[in-house]
Coordinates of C-alpha atoms and ligand atoms in Angstrom, one line a residue:
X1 CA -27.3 -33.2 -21.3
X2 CA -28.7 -35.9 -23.7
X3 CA -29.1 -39.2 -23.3
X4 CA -26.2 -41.6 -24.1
X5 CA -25.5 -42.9 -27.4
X6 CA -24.8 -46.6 -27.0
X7 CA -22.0 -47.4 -29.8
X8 CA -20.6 -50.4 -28.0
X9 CA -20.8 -51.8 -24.6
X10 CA -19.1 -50.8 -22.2
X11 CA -18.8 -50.4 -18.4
X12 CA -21.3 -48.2 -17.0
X13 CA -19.0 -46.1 -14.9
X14 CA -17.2 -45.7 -17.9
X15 CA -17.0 -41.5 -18.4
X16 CA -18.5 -41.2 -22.0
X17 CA -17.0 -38.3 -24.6
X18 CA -18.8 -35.4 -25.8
X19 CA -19.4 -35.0 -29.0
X20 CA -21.9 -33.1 -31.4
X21 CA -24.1 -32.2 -27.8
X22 CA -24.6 -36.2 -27.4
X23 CA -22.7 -38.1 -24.5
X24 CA -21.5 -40.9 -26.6
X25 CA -19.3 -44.0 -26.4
X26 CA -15.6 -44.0 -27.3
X27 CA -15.2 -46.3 -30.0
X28 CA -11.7 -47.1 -28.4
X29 CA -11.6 -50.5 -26.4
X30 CA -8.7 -49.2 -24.0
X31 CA -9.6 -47.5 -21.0
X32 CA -7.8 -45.6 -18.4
X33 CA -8.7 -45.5 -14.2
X34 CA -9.9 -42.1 -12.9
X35 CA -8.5 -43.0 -8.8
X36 CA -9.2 -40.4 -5.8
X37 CA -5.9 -39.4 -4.6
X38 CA -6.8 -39.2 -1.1
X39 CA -7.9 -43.2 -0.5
X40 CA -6.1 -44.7 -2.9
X41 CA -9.7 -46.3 -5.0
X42 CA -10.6 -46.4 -8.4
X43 CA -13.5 -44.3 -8.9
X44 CA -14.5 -44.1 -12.3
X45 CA -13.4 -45.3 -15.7
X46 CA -11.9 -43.1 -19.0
X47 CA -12.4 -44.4 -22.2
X48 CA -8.6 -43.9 -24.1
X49 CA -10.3 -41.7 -27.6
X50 CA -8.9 -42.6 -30.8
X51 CA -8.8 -41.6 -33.9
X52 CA -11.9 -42.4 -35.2
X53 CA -13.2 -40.4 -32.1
X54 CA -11.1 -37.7 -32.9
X55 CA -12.2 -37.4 -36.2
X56 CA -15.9 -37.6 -35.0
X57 CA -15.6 -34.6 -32.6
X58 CA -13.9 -32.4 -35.2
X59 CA -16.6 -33.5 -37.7
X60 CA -18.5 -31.6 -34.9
X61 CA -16.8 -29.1 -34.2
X62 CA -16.5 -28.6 -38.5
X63 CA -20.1 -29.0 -38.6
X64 CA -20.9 -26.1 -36.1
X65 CA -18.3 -24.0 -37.3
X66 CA -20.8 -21.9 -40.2
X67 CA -23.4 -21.2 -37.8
X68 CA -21.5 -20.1 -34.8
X69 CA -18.6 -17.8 -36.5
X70 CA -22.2 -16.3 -38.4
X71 CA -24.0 -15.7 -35.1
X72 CA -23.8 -12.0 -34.3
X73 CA -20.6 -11.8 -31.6
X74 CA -22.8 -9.9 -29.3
X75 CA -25.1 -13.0 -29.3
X76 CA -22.0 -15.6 -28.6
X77 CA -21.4 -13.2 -25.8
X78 CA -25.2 -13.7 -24.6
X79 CA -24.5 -17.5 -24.1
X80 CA -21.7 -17.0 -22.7
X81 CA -23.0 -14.6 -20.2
X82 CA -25.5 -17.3 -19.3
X83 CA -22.5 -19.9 -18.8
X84 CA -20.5 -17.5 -16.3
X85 CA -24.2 -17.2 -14.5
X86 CA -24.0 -21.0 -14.5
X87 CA -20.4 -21.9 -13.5
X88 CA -21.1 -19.2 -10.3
X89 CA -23.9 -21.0 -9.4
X90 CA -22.0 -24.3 -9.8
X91 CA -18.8 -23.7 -8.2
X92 CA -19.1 -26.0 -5.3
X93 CA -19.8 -29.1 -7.4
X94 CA -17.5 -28.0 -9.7
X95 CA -14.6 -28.0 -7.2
X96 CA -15.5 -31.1 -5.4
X97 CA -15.3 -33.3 -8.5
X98 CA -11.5 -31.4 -8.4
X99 CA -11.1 -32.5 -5.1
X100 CA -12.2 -35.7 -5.6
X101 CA -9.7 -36.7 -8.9
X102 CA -7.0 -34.0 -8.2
X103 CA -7.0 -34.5 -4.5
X104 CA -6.4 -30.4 -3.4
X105 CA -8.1 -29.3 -0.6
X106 CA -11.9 -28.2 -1.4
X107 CA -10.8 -24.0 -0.5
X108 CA -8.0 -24.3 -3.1
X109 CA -10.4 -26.5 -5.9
X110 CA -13.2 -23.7 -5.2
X111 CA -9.9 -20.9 -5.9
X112 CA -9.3 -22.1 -8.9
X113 CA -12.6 -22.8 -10.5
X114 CA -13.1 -18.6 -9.4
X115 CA -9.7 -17.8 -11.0
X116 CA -11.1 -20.0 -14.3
X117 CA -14.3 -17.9 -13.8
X118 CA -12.8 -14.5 -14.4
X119 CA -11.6 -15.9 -18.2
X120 CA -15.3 -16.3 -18.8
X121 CA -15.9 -13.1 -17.0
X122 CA -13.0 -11.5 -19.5
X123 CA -14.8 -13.7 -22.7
X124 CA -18.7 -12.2 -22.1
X125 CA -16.4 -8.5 -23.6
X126 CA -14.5 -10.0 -26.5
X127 CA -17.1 -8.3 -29.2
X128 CA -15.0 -5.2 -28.2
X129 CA -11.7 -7.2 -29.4
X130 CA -12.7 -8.4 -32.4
X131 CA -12.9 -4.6 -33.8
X132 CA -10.9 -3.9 -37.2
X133 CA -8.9 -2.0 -37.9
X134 CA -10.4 1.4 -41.1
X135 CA -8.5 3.7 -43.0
X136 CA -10.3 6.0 -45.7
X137 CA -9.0 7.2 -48.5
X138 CA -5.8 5.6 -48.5
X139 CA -5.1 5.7 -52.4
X140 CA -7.5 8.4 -54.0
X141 CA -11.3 6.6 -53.4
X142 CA -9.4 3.8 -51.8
X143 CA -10.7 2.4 -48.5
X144 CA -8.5 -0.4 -46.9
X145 CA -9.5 -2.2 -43.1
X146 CA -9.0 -5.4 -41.1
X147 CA -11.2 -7.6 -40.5
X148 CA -11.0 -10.2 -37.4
X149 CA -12.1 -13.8 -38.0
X150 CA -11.9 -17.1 -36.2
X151 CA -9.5 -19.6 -37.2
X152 CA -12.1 -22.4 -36.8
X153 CA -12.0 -25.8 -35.2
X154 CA -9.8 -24.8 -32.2
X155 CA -8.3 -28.0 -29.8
X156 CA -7.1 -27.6 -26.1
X157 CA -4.8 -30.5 -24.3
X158 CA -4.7 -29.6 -20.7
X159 CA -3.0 -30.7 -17.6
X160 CA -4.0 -33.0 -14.6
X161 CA -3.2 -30.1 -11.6
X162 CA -5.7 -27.4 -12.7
X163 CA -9.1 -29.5 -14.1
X164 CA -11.4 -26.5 -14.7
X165 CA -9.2 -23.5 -14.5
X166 CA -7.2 -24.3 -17.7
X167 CA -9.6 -25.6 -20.2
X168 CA -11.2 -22.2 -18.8
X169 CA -7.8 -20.6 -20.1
X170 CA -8.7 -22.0 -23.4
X171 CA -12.5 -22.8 -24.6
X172 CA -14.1 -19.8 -23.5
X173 CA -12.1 -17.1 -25.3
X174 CA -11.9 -19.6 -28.8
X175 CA -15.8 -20.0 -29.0
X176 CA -16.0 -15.8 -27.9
X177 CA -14.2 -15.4 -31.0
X178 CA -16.8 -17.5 -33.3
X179 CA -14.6 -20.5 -32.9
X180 CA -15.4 -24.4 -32.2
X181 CA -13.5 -26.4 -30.2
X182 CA -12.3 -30.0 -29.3
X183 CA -11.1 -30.8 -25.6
X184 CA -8.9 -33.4 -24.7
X185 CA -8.6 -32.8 -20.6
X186 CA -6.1 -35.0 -18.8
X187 CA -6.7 -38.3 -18.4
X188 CA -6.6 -38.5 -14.8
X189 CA -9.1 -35.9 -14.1
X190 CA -11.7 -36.1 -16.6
X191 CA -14.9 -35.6 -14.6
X192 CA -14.7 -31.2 -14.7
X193 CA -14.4 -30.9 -18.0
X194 CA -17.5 -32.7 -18.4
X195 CA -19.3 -30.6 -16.2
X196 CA -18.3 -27.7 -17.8
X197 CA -19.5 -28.6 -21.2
X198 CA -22.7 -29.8 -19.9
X199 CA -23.0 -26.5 -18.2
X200 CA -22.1 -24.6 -21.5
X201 CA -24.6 -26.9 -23.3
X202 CA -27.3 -25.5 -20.7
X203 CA -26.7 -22.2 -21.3
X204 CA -27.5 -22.6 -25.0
X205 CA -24.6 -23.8 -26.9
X206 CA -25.1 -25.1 -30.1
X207 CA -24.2 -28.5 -30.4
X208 CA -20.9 -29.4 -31.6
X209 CA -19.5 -26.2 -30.7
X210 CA -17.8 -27.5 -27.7
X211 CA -16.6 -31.0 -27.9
X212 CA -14.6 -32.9 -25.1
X213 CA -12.9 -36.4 -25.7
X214 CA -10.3 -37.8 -23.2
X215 CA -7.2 -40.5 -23.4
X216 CA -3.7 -40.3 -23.8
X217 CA -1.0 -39.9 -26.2
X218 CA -3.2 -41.5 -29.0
X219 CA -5.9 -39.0 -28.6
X220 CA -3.7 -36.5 -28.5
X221 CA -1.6 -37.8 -32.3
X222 CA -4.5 -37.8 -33.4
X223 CA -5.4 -34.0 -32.9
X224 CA -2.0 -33.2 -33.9
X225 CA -2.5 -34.8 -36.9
X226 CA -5.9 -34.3 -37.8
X227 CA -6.2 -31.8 -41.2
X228 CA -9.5 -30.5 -40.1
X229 CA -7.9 -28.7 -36.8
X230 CA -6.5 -25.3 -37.5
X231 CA -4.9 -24.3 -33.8
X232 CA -4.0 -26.3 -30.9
X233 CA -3.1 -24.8 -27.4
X234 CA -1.2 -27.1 -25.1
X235 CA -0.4 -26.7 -21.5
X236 CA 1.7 -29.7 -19.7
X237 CA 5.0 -31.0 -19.2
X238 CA 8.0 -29.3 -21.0
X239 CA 9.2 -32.5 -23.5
X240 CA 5.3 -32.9 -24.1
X241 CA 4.8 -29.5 -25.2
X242 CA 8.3 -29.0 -27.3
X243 CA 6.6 -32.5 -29.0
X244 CA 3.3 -30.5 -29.3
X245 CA 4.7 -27.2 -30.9
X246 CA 6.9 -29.0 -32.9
X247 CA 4.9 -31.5 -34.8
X248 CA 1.8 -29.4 -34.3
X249 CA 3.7 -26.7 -36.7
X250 CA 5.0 -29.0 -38.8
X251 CA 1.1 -30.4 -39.4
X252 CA 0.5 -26.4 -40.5
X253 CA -1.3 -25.4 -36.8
X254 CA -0.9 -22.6 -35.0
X255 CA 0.1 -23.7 -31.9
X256 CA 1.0 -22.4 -28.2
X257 CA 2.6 -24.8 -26.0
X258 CA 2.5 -24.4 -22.2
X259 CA 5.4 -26.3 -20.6
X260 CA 6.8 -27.2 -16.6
X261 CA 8.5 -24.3 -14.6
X262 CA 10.6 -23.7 -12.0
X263 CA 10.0 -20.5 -10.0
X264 CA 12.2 -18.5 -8.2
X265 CA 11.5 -16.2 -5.1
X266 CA 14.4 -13.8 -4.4
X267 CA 14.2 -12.7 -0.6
X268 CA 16.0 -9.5 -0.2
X269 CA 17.3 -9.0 3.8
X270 CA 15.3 -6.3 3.7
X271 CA 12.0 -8.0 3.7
X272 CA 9.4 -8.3 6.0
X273 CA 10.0 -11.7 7.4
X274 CA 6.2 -12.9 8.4
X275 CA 5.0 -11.9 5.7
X276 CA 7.5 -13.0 3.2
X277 CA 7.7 -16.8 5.1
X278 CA 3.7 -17.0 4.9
X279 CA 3.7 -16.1 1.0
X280 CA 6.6 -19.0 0.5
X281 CA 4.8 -21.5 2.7
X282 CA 1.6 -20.9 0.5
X283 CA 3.3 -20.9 -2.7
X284 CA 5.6 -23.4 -1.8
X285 CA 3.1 -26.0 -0.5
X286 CA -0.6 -25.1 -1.9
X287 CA -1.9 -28.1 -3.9
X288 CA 0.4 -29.9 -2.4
X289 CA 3.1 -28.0 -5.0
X290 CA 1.5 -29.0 -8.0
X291 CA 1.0 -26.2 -9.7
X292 CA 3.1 -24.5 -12.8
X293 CA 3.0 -21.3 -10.8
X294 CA 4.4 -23.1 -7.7
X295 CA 7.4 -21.2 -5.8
X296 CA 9.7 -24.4 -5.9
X297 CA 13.5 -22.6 -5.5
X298 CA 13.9 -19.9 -2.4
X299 CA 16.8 -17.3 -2.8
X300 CA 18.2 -15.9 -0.1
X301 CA 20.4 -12.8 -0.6
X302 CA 22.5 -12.2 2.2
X303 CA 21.8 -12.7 6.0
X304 CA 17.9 -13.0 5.9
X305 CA 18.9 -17.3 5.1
X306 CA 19.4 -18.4 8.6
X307 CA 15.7 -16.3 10.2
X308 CA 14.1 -17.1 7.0
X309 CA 15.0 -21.0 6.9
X310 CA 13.6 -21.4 10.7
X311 CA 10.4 -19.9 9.9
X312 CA 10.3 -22.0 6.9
X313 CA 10.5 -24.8 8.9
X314 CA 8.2 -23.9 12.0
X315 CA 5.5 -23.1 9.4
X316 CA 6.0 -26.2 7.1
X317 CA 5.8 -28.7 10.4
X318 CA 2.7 -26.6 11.2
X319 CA 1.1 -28.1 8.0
X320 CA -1.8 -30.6 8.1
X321 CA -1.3 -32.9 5.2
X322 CA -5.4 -35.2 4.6
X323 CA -8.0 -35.8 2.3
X324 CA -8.6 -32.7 0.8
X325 CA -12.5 -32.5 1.2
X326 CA -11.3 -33.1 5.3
X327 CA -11.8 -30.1 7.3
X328 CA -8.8 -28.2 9.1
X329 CA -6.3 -29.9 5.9
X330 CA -4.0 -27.8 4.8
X331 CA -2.6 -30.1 1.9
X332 CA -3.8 -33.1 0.1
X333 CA -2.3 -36.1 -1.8
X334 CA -0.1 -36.3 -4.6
X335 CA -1.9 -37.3 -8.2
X336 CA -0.5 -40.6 -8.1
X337 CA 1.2 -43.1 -5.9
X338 CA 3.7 -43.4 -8.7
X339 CA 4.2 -39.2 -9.1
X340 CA 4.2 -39.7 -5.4
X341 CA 6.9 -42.3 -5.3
X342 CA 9.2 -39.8 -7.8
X343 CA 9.1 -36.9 -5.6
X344 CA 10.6 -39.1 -2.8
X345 CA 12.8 -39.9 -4.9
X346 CA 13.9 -36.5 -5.8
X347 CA 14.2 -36.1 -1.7
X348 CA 16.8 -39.2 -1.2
X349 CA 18.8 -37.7 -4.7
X350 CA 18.8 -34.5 -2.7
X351 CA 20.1 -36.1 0.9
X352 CA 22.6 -38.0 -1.9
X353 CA 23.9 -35.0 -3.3
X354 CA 24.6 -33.2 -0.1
X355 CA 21.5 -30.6 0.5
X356 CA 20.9 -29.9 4.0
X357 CA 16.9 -31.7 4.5
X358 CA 15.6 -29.5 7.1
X359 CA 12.4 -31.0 7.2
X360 CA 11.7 -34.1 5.5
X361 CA 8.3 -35.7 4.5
X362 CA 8.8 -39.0 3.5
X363 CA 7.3 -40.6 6.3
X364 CA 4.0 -38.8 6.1
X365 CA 1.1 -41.2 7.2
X366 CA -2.6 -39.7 7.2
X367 CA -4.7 -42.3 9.5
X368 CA -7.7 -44.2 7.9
X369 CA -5.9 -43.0 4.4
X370 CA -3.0 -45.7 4.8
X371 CA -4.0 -46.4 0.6
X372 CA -3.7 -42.1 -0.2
X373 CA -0.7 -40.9 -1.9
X374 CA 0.7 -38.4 0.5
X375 CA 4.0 -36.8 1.5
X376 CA 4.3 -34.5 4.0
X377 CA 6.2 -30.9 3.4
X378 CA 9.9 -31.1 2.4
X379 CA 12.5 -28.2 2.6
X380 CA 16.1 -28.4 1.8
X381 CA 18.7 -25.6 2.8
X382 CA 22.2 -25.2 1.3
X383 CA 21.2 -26.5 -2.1
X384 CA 23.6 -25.6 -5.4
X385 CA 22.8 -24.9 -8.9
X386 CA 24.4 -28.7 -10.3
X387 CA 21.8 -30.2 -7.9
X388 CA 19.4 -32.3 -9.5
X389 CA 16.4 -31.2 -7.0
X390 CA 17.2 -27.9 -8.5
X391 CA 18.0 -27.9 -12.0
X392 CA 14.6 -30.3 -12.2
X393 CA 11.0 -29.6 -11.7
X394 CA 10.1 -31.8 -9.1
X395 CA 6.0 -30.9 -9.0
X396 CA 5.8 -31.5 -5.5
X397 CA 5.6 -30.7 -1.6
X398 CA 9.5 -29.9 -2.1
X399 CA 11.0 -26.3 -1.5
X400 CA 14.6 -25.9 -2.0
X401 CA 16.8 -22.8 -1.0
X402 CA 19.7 -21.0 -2.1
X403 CA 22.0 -18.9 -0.5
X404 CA 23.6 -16.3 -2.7
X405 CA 25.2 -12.6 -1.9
X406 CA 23.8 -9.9 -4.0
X407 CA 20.8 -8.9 -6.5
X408 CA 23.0 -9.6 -8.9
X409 CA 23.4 -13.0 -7.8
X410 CA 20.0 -13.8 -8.3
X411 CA 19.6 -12.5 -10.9
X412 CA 21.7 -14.4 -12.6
X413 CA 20.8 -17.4 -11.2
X414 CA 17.2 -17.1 -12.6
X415 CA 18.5 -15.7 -15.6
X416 CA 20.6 -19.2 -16.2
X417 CA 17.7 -21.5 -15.4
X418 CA 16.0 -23.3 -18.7
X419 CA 12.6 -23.0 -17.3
X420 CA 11.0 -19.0 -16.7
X421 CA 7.1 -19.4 -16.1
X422 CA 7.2 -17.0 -12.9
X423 CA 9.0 -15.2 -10.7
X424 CA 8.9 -13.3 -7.5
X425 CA 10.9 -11.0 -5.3
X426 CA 10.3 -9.9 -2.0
X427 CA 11.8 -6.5 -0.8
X428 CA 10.4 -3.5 0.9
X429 CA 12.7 -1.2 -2.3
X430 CA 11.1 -0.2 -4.5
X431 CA 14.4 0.7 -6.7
X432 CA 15.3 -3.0 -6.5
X433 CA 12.0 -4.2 -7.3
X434 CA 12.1 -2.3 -10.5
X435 CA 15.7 -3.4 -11.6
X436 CA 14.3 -7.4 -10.4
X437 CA 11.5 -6.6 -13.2
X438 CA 13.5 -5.1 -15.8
X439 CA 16.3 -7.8 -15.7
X440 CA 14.8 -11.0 -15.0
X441 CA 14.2 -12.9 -17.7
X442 CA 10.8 -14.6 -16.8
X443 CA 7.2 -14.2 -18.1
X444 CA 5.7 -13.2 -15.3
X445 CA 7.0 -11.3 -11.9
X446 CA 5.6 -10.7 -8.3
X447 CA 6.4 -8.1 -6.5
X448 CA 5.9 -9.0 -2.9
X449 CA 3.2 -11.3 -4.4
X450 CA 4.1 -14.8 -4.7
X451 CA 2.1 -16.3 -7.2
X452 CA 1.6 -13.7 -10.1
X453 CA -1.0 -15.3 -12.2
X454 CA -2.0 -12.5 -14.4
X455 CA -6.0 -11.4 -14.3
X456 CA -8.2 -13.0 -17.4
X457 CA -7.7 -9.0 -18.8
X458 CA -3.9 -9.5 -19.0
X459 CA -2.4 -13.0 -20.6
X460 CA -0.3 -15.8 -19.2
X461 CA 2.3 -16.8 -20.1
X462 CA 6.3 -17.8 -19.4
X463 CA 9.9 -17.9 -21.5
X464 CA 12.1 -20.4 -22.4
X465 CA 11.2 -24.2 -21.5
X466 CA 8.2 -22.7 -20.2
X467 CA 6.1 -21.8 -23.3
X468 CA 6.8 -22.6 -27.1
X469 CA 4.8 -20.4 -29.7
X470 CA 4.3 -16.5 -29.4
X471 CA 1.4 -15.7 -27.9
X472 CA 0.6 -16.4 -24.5
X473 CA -3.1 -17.6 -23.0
X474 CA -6.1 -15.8 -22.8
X475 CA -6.4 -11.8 -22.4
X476 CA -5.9 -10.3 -25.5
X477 CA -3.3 -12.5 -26.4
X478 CA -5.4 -15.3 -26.8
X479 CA -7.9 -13.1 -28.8
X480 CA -5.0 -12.8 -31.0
X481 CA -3.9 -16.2 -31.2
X482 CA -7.7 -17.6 -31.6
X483 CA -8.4 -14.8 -34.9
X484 CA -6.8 -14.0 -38.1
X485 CA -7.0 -10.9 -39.5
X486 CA -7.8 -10.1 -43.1
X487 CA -6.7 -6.9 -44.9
X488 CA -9.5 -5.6 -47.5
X489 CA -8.6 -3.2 -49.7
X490 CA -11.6 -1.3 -51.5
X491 CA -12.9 1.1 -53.9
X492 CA -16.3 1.8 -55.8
X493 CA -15.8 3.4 -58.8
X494 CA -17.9 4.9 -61.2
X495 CA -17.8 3.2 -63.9
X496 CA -15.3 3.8 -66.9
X497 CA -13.2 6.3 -64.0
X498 CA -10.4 4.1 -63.1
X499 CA -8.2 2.8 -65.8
X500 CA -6.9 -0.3 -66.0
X501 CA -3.0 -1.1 -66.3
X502 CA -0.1 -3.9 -66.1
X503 CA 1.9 -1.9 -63.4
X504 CA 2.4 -2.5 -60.1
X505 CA -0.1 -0.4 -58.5
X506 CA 0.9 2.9 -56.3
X507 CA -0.2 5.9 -54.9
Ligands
LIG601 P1 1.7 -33.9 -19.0 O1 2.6 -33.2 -20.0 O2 2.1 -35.3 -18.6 O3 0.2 -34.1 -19.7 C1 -0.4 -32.9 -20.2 C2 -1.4 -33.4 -21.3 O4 -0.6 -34.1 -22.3 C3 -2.4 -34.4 -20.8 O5 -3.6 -34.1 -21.4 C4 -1.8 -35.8 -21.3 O6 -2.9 -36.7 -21.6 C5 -1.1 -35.4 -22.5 N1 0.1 -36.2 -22.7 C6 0.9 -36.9 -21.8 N2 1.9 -37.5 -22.4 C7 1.8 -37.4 -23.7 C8 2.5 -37.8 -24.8 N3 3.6 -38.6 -24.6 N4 2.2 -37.4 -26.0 C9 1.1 -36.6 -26.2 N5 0.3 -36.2 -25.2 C10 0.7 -36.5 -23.9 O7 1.5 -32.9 -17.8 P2 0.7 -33.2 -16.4 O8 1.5 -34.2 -15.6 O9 -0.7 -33.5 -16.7 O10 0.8 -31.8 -15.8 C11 1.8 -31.3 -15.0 C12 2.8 -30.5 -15.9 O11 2.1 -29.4 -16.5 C13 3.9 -29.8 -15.1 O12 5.1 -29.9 -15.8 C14 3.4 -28.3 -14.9 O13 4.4 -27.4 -14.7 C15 2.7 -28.2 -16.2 N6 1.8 -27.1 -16.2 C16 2.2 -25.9 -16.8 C17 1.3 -24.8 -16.8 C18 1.7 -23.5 -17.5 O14 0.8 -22.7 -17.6 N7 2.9 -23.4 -18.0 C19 0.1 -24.9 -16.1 C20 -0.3 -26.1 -15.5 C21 0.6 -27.2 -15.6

């Protein structure tokens, strides 16, 4: 990257922006701390953009726009190409700076950069995507086609839980499609986002085609309200992202608008116990069960409950919760000691409200990390629909089960829950399997598989509380919702053969 562009002074640690292919200063005063989840320190600072920052990175991203969306697609793709050869080389550094802000284990940081990979992987092909659409002669010498075209200055908010893998959601298919685009990354884990652009930027980039600027909900008004940004893609909390979609469309954006979730597994008696217990415990507890795709409700249909809750709980005591760069951890801190402190108090509402804690991880201490934000694993049994650990998504080492009868039950269950990001069944029927997937009213469904996050060539997406807009996130979805088509129709007469008339034209 270039040197730093000193517009004020500031703290040195301070993480600068990146704007126009220069690391520059935010002209903000307000800054936010970057802290490592696992001891408890501050390690860096973020400079809170505003919107004079906002305004300079879409100037950017504005003045970039003419050359990229003119550069032959097959050329984007080249850079591209060169980025994916980068981030593979980088994936190690890439996932400890995740470790180090996020606080999930270095295996799980080095997952998800992979999983961000395969959307660049998908991206290096969109050329093929952005084919039109030609029909001759549909009036006599009348041509008419499609044509595919970028929206233009494109802007991604994204989440604290996955620092690479979402922006990778986003960016990579927007500037495959000739677009530019402004990233605002979470505040508490700015550091991978920053790495990726510097990456992109080495790979041959133009400047200004990829901007990132960090802060909070002024950065964030800002985009929403800035004229010069024509889509926005969101992924975060439910209330932020209804905010998002809503004043986002009323500001004339196209928007999509990830929100929270709160994902079911249906365990049918007939399922293979070991198996089914492992894909829970790993769903259930991975990064420390922050993540959208997170199995956070067990249903039990019939007599498997009682088997399948004592496994649950042998495995989740087995759990070593540490710093997550440790070796031999299993599960690292929480975010913050304050997102830390909620959870727990989502446990004693549980306890309150009568669910029966089978293993409780309140009093989780990690030696030499006395300052970390940890909880230990949590599972509740007995839990009802009115209870608040269940209607809520609690974004935490907290796995609640349900006992219900039939299919049918669960069914229903899921089908009544506000949030529908993912679901998952486990069952060795194959005719119950395929009535789970055609009735469940959820974006996306495992069979057997806990955590079905579609490949980069599909999309992702949920229902309900869980995504506002239409089109889901990357795959050809995201093609879709990055382009706008344009309908020519054509003809090249000789001159003096067509006649001109008031009428409304027809075959
Ligand atoms: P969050 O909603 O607090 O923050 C997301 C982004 O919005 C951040 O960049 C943040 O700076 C910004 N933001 C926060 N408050 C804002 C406000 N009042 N106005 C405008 N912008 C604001 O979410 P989080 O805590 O960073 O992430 C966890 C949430 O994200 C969970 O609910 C999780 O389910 C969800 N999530 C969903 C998906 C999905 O694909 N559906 C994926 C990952 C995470």
């Amino acid at each position: 990257m270039k040197n730093v562009v000193d517009k004020s002074p500031v703290q040195a640690e301070t993480i600068p922006l990146f704007i126009g292919g220069q690391l520059v200063r935010s002209e903000s005063t307000r800054t936010g701390q970057v802290t490592n989840p696992a001891t408890g320190k501050v390690i860096r600072y973020v400079p809170m953009a505003n919107a004079a920052d906002i305004n300079a990175a879409v100037s950017a991203g504005q003045k970039a726009l003419h050359g990229w969306r003119a550069t032959p697609a097959l050329r984007r793709a080249r850079v591209i190409q060169k980025f994916l050869t980068l981030l593979q080389a980088n994936v190690n550094g890439v996932a400890r700076l995740i470790s180090e802000e996020h606080g999930k284990t270095l295996g799980d940081a080095i997952g998800s950069v992979e999983r961000g990979i395969e959307v660049v992987e998908f991206a290096c092909g969109i050329p093929h995507l952005l084919k039109g659409e030609y029909s001759e002669n549909v009036g006599a010498g009348v041509d008419c086609y499609t044509l595919r075209q970028p929206v233009g200055v494109c802007a991604g908010i994204t989440p604290f839980n996955f620092p690479a893998m979402v922006p990778l959601w986003m960016f990579p298919v927007a500037i495959a499609c000739g677009n530019t685009f402004v990233l605002k990354p979470s505040e508490k884990v700015p550091s991978a986002s920053m790495k990726l652009a510097e990456l992109f930027q080495q790979a041959g980039l133009p400047d200004g085609v990829l901007n990132v600027v960090h802060g909070d909900k002024e950065a964030v008004d800002a985009i929403i309200a800035h004229p010069g940004i024509a889509a926005l893609s969101f992924v975060g909390s439910t209330p932020i992202a209804k905010y998002i979609y809503e004043t986002g469309a009323k500001n004339g954006k196209r928007v999509q608008a990830l929100g929270g979730a709160k994902n079911h597994a249906v365990v049918l008696p007939d399922a293979d116990l070991d198996f089914t217990a492992d894909a829970l415990i790993g769903a259930g507890y991975g990064s420390a069960g922050e993540r959208c795709m997170a199995v956070s409700a067990v249903v039990a249909v019939g007599a498997i409950a009682d088997p399948l809750v004592a496994k649950l709980k042998a495995k989740a005591e087995a759990i070593k919760v540490g710093p997550g760069d440790a070796v031999g951890v299993d599960m690292g801190p929480l975010i913050t000691s304050a997102h830390r402190d909620r959870v727990k108090s989502y446990i004693d509402a549980g306890e309150k409200e009568g669910a029966k804690l089978v293993k409780d991880g309140r009093r989780c201490t990690v030696p030499e990390y006395e300052n970390g934000f940890y909880l230990g694993t949590t599972l509740f049994d007995q839990v009802t629909p009115q209870m608040t650990i269940y209607k809520d998504e609690i974004f935490g080492p907290v796995l609640v089960l349900l006992r219900v009868q039939t299919l049918s039950d669960a069914i229903n269950l899921i089908n009544s829950n506000a949030y529908a990001n993912g679901t998952a069944i486990f069952t060795r029927s194959g005719s119950v399997a395929r009535r789970f997937q055609n009735e469940v009213n959820v974006g996306m469904v495992g069979i057997n598989v806990p955590i079905p996050v579609p490949m980069a060539f599909y999309s992702f997406g949920g229902w309900k509380n869980s995504l506002f807009g239409d089109l889901h996130m990357y795959g050809t979805e995201g093609v879709k919702f990055y382009t706008r088509t344009k309908t020519i129709t054509g003809r090249w007469p000789d001159s003096g053969t067509v006649a001109a008339g008031l009428n409304m034209p027809t075959l």
